Short mmCIF file of N, CA and C in Angstrom, two decimals:
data_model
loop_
_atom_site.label_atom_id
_atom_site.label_comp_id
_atom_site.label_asym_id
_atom_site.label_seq_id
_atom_site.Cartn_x
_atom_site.Cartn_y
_atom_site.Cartn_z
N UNK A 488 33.97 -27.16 -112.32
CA UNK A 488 35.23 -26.53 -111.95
C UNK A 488 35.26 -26.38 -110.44
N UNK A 489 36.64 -26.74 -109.78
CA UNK A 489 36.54 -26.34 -108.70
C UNK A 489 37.47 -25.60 -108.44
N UNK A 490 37.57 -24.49 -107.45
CA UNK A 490 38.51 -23.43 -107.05
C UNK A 490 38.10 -23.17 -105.56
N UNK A 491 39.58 -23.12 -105.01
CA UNK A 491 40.13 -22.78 -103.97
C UNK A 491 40.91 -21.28 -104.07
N UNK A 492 40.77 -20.74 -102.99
CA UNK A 492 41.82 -19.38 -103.19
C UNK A 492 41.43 -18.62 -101.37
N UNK A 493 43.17 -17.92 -101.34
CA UNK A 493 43.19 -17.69 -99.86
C UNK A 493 43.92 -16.40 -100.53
N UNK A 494 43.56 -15.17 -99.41
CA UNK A 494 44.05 -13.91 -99.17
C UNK A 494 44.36 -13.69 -97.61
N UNK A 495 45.13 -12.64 -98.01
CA UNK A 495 45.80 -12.38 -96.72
C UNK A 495 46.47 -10.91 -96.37
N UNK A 496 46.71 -10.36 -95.62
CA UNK A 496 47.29 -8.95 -95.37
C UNK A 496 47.62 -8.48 -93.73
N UNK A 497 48.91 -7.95 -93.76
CA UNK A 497 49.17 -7.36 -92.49
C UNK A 497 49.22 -5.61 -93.05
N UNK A 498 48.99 -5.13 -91.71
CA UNK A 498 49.34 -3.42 -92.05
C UNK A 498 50.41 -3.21 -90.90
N UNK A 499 51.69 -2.70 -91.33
CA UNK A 499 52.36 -2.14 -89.82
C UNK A 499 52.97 -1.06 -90.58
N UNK A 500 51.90 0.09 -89.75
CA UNK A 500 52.13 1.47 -89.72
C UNK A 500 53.69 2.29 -89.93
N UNK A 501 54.02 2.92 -89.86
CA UNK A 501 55.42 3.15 -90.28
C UNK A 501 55.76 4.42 -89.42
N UNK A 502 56.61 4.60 -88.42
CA UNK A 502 57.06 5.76 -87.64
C UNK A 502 55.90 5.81 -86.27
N UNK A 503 55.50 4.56 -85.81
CA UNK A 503 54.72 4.49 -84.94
C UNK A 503 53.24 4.97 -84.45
N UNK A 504 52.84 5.41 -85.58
CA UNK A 504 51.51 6.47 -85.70
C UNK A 504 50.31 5.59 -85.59
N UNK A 505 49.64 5.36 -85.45
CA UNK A 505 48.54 4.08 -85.44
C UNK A 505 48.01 4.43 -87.22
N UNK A 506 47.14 3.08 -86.82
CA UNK A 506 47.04 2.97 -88.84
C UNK A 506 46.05 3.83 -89.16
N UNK A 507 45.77 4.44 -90.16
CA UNK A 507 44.47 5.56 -90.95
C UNK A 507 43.21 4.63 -91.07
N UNK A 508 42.29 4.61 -90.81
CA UNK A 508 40.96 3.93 -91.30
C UNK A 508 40.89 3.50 -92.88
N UNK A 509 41.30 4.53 -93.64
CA UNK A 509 41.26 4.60 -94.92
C UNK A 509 42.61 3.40 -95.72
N UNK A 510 43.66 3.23 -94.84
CA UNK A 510 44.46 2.29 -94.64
C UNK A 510 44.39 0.45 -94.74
N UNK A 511 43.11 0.71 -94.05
CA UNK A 511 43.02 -0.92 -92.85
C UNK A 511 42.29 -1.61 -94.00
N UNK A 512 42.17 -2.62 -93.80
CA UNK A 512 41.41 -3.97 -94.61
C UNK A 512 40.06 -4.15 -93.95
N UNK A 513 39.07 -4.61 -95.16
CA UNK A 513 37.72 -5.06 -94.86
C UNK A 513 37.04 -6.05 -95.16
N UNK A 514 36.47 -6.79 -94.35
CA UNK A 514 35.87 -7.90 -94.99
C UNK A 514 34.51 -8.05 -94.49
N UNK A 515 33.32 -8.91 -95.52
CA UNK A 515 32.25 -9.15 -95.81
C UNK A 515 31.73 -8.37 -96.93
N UNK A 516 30.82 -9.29 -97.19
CA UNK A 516 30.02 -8.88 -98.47
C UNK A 516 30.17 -10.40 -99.98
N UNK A 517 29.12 -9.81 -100.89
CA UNK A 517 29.23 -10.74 -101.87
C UNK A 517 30.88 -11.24 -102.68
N UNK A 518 31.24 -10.21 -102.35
CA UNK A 518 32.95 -10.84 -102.99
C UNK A 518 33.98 -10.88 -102.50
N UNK A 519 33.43 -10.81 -100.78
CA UNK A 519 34.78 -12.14 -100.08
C UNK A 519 33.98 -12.72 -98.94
N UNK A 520 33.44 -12.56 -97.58
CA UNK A 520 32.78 -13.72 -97.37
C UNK A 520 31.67 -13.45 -96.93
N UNK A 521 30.87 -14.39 -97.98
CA UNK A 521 29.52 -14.76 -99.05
C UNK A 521 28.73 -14.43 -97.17
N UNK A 522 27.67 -13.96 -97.07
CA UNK A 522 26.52 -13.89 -95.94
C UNK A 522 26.70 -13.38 -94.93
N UNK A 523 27.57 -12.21 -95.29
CA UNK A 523 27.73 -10.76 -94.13
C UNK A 523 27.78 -9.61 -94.77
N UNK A 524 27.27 -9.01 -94.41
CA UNK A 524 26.96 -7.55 -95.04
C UNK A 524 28.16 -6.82 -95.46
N UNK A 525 28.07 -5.92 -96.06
CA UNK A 525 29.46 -5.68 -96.78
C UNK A 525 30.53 -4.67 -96.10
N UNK A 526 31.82 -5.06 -95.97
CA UNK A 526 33.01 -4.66 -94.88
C UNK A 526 31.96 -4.55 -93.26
N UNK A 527 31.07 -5.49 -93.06
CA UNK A 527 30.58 -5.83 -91.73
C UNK A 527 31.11 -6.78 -91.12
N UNK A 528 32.33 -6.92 -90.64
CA UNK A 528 33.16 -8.17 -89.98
C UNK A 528 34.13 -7.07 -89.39
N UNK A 529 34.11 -7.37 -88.15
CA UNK A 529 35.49 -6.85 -87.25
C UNK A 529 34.97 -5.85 -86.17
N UNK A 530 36.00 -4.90 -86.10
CA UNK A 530 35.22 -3.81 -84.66
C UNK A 530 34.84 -3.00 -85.44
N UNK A 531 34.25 -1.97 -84.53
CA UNK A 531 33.27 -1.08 -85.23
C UNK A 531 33.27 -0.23 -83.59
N UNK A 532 32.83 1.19 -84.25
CA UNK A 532 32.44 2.10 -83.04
C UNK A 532 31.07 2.96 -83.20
N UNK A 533 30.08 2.88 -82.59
CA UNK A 533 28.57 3.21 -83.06
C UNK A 533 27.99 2.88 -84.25
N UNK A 534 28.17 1.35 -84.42
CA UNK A 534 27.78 1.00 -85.90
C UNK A 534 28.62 1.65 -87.33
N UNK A 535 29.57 2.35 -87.05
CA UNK A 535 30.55 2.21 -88.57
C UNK A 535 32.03 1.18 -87.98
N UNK A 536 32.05 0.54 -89.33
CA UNK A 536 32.97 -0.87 -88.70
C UNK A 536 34.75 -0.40 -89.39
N UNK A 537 35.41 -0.02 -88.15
CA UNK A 537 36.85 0.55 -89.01
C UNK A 537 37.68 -0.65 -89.33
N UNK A 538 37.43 -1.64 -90.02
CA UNK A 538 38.67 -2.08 -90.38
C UNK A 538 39.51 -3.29 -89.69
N UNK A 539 40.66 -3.49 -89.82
CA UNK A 539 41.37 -4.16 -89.33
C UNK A 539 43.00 -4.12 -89.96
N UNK A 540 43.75 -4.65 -89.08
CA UNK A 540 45.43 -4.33 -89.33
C UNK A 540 46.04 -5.69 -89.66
N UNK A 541 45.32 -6.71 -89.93
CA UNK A 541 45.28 -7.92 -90.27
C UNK A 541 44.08 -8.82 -90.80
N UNK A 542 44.46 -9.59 -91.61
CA UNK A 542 43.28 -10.34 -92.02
C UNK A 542 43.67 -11.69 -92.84
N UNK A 543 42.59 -12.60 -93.32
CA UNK A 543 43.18 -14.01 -93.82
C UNK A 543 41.38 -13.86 -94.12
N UNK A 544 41.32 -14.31 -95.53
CA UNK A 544 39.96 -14.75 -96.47
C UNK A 544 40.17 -15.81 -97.10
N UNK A 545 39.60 -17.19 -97.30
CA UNK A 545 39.39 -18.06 -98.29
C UNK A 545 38.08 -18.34 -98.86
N UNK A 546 38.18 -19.21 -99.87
CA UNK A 546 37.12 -19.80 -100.30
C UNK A 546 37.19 -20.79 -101.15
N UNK A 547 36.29 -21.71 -101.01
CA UNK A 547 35.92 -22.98 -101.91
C UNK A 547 35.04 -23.02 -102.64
N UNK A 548 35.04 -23.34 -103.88
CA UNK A 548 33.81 -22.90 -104.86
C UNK A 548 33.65 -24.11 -105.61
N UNK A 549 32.69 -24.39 -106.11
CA UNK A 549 32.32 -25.27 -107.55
C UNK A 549 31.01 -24.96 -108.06
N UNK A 550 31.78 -24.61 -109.40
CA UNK A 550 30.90 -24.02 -110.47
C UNK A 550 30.48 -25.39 -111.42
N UNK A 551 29.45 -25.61 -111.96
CA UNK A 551 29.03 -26.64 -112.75
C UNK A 551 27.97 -26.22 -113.50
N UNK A 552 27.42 -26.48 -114.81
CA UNK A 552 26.60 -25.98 -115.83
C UNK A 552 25.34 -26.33 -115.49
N UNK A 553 24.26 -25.31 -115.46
CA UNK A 553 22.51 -25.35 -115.08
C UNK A 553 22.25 -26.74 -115.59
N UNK A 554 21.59 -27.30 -114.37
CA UNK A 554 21.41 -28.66 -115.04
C UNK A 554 20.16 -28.82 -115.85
N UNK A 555 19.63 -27.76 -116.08
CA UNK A 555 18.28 -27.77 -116.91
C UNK A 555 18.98 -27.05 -118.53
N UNK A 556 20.50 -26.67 -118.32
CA UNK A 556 20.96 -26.46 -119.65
C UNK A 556 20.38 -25.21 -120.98
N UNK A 557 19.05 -24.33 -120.23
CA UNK A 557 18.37 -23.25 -121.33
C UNK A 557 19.88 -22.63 -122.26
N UNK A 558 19.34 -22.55 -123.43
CA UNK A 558 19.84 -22.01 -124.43
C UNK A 558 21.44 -22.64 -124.41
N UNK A 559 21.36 -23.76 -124.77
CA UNK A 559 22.81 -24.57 -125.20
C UNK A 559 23.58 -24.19 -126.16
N UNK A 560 24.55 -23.69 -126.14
CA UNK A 560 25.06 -23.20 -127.14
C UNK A 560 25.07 -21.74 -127.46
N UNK A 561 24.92 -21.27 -126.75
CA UNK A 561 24.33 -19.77 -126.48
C UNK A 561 24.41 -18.95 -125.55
N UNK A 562 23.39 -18.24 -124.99
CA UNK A 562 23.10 -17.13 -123.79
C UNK A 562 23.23 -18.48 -122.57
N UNK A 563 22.45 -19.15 -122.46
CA UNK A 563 22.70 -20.18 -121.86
C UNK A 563 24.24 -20.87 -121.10
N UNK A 564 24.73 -20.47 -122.03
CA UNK A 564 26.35 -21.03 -121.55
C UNK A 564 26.51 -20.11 -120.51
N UNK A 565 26.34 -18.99 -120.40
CA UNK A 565 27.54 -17.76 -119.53
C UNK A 565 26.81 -18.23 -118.06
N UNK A 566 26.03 -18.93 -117.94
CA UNK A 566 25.31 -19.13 -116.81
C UNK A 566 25.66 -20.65 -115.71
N UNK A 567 26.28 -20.79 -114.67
CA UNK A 567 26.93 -21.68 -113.83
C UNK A 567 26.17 -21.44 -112.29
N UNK A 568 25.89 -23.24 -111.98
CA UNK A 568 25.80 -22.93 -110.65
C UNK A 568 26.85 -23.01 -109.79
N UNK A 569 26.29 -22.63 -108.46
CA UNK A 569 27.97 -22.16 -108.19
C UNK A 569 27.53 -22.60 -106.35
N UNK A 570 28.34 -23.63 -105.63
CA UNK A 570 28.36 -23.94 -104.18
C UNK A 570 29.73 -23.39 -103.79
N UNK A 571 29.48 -22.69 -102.41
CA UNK A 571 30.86 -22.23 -102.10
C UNK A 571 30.49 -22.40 -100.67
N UNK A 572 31.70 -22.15 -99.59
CA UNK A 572 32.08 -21.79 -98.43
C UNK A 572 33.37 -21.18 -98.40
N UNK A 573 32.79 -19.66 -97.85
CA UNK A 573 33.83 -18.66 -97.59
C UNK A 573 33.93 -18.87 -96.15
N UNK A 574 35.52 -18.43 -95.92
CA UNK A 574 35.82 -18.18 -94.31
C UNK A 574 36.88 -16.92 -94.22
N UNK A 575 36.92 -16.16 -93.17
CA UNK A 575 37.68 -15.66 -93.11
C UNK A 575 37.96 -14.60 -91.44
N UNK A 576 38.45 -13.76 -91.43
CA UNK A 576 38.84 -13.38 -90.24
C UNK A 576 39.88 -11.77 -89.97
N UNK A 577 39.40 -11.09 -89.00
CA UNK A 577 40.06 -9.37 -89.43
C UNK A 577 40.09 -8.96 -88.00
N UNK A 578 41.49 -8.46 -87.70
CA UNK A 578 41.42 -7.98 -86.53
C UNK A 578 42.64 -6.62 -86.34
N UNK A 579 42.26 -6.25 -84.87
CA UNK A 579 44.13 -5.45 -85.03
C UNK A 579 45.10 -5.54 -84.33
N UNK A 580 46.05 -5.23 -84.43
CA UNK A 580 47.37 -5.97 -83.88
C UNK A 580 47.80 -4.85 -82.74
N UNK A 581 48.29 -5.63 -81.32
CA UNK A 581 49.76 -4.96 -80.71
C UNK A 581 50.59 -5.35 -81.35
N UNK A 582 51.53 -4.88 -82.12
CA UNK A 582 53.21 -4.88 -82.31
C UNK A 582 53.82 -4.99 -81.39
N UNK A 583 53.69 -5.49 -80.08
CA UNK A 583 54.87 -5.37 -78.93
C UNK A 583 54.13 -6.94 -78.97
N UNK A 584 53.36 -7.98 -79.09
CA UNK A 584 53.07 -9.33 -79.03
C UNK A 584 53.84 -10.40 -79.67
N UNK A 585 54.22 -10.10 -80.82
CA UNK A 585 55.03 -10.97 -81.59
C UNK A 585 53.99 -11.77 -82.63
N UNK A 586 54.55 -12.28 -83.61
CA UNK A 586 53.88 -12.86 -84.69
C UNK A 586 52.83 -13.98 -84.02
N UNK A 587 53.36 -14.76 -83.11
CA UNK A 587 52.49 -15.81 -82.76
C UNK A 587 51.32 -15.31 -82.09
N UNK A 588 51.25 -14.02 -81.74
CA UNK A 588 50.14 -13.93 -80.87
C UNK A 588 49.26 -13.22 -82.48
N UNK A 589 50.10 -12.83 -82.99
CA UNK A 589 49.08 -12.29 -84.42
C UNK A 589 48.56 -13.11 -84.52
N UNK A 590 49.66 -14.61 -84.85
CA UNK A 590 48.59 -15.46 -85.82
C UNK A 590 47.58 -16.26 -84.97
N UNK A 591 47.87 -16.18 -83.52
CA UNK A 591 46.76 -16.99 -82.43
C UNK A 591 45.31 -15.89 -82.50
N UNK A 592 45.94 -14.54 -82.63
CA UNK A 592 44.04 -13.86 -82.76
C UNK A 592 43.71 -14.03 -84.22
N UNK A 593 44.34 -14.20 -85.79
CA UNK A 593 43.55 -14.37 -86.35
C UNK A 593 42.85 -16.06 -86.59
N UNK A 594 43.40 -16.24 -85.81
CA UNK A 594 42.78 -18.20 -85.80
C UNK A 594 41.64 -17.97 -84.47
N UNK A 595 41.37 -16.85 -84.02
CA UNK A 595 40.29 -16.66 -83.12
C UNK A 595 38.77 -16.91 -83.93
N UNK A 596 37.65 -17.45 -83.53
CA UNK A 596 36.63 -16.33 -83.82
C UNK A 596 36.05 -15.83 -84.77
N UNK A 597 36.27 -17.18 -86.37
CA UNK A 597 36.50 -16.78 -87.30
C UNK A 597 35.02 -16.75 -88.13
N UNK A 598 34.90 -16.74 -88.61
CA UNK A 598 33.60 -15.96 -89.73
C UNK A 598 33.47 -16.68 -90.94
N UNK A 599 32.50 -17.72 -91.07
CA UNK A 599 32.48 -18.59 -92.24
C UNK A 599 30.99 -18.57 -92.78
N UNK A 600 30.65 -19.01 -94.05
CA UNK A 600 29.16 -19.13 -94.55
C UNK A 600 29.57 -20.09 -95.86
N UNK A 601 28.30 -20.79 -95.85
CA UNK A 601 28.45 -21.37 -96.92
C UNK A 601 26.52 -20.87 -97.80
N UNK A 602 26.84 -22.17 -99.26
CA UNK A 602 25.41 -21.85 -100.00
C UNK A 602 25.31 -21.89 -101.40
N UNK A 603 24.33 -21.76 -102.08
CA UNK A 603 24.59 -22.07 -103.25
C UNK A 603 23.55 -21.01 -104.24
N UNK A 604 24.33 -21.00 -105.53
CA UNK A 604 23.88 -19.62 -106.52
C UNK A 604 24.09 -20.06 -107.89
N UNK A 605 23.76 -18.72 -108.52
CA UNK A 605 23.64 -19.12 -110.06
C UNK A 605 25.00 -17.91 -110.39
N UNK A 606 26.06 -17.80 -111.15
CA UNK A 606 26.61 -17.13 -111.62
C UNK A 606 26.09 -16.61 -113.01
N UNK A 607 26.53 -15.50 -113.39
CA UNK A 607 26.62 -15.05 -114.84
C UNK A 607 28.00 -14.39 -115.45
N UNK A 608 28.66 -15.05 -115.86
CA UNK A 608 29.95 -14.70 -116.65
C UNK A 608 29.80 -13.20 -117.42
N UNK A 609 30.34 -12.22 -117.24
CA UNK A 609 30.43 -11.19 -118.19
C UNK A 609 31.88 -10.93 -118.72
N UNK A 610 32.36 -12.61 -119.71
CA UNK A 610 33.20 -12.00 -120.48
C UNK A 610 34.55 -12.98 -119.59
N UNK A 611 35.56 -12.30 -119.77
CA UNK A 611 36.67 -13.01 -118.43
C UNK A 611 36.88 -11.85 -117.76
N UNK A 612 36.18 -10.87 -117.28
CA UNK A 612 36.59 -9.79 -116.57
C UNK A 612 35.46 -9.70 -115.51
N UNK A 613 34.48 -9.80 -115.40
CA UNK A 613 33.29 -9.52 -114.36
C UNK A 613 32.49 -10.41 -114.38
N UNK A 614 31.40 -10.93 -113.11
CA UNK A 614 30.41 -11.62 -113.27
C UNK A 614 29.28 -11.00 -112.43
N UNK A 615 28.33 -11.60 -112.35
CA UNK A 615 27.29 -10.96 -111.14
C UNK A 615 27.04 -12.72 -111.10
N UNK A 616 26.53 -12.29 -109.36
CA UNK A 616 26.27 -13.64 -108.41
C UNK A 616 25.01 -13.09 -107.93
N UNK A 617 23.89 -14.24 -107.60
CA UNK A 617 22.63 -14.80 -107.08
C UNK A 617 22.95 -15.54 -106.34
N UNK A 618 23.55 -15.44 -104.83
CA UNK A 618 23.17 -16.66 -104.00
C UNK A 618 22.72 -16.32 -102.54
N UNK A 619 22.47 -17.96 -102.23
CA UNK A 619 21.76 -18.18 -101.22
C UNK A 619 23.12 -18.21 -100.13
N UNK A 620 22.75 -17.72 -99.58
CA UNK A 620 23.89 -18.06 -98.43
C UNK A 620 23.20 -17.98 -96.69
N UNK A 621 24.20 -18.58 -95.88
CA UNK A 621 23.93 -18.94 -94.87
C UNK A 621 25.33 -18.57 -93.36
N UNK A 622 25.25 -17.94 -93.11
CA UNK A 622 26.74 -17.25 -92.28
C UNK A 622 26.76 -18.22 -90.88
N UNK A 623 27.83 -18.64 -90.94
CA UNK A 623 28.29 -19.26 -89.77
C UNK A 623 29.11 -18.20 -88.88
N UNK A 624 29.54 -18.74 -87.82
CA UNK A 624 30.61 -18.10 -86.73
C UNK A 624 30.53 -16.70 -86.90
N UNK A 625 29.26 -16.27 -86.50
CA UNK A 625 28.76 -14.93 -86.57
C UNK A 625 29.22 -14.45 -85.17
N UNK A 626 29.65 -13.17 -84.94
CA UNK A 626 30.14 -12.79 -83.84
C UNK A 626 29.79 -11.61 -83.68
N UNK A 627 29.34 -11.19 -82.22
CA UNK A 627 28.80 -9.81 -81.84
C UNK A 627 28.97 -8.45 -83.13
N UNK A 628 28.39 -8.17 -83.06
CA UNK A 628 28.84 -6.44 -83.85
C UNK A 628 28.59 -7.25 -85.57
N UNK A 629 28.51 -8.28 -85.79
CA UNK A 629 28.51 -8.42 -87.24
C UNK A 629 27.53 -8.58 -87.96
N UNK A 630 27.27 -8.13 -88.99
CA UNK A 630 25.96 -7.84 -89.43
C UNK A 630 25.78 -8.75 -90.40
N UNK A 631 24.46 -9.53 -90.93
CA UNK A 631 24.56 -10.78 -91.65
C UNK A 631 23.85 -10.74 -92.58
N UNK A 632 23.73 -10.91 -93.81
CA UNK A 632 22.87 -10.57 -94.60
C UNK A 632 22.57 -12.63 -95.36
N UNK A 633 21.81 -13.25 -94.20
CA UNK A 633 21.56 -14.76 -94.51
C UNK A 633 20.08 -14.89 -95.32
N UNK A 634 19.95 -15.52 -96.26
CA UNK A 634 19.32 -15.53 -97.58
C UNK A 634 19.91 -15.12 -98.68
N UNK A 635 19.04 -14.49 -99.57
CA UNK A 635 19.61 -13.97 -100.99
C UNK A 635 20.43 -12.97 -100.70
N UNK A 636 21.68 -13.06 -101.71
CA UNK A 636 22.35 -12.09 -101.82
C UNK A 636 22.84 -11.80 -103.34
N UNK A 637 22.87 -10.64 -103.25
CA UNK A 637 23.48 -10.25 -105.06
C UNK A 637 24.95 -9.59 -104.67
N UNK A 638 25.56 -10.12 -105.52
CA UNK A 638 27.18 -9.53 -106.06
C UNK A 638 27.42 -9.06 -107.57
N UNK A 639 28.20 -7.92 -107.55
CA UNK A 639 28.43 -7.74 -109.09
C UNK A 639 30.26 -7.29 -108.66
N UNK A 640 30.82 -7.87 -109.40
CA UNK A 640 32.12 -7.32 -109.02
C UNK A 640 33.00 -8.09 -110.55
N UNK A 641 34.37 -7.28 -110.13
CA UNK A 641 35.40 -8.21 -110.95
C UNK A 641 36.62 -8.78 -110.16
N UNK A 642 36.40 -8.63 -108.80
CA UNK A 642 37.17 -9.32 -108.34
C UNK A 642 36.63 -10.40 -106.91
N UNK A 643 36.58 -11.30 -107.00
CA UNK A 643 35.83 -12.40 -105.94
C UNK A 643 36.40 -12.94 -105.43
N UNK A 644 36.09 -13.18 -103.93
CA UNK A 644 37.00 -14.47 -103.49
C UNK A 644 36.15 -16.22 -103.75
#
């Protein structure tokens, strides 16, 4: 199987107030992009990382069945390997710039990893991930978590 999938988000504050932390968007980690520590992408002030008022995540995946095949027909099945490259990108906006300068900083500088893992299906609602990953376009302040990584989630990019 192969899958593609892109996310995306703007925040513009409402009555001119700057945005809440609790507000803003985050990215890294096992379930959006694969070999950065988790919501470790973007600015940050003494090592806690607030967020961002924009952002753009993809990923490319292919899942294909253990080629050693244990328990066919069985426990065996829920189990897929899985190659991906995530990319993605989080920043925050002047509102007095205009859209093009939005979309020129999030095409800045961007944050990609690729690598490869074993999935485990739990069902059509959740899985947990085993992979290896490897972080590209690592940028100051971002924290990387390159080797093994575990994910358990129900929602992935």
């Amino acid at each position: 199987v192969l899958s593609a999938s892109l996310w995306g988000g703007m925040l513009h504050p409402i009555g001119g107030q700057p945005s809440c932390i609790a507000d803003r968007f985050y990215l890294g980690g096992p379930t959006s992009v694969r070999g950065f520590g988790m919501y470790s992408i973007g600015p940050q002030s003494e090592g806690d990382y607030l967020g961002g008022e924009a952002y753009w995540a993809g990923g490319l995946h292919l899942y294909t069945p253990l080629p050693f095949r244990p328990g066919r027909g069985g426990f065996g099945d829920l189990f897929r390997t899985h190659f991906f490259l995530n990319a993605g990108n989080l920043c925050n906006l002047n509102y007095g710039e205009g859209p093009q300068a939005h979309l020129q900083r999030l095409a800045e500088c961007i944050r990609w990893s690729y690598g490869a893992g074993i999935v485990l299906r739990l069902g059509n609602i959740a899985r947990l991930e085993l992979n290896y990953c490897v972080p590209m376009g690592v940028q100051s302040g971002d924290r990387i978590c390159d080797g093994v990584q575990f994910g358990a989630g129900i929602r992935f990019l």
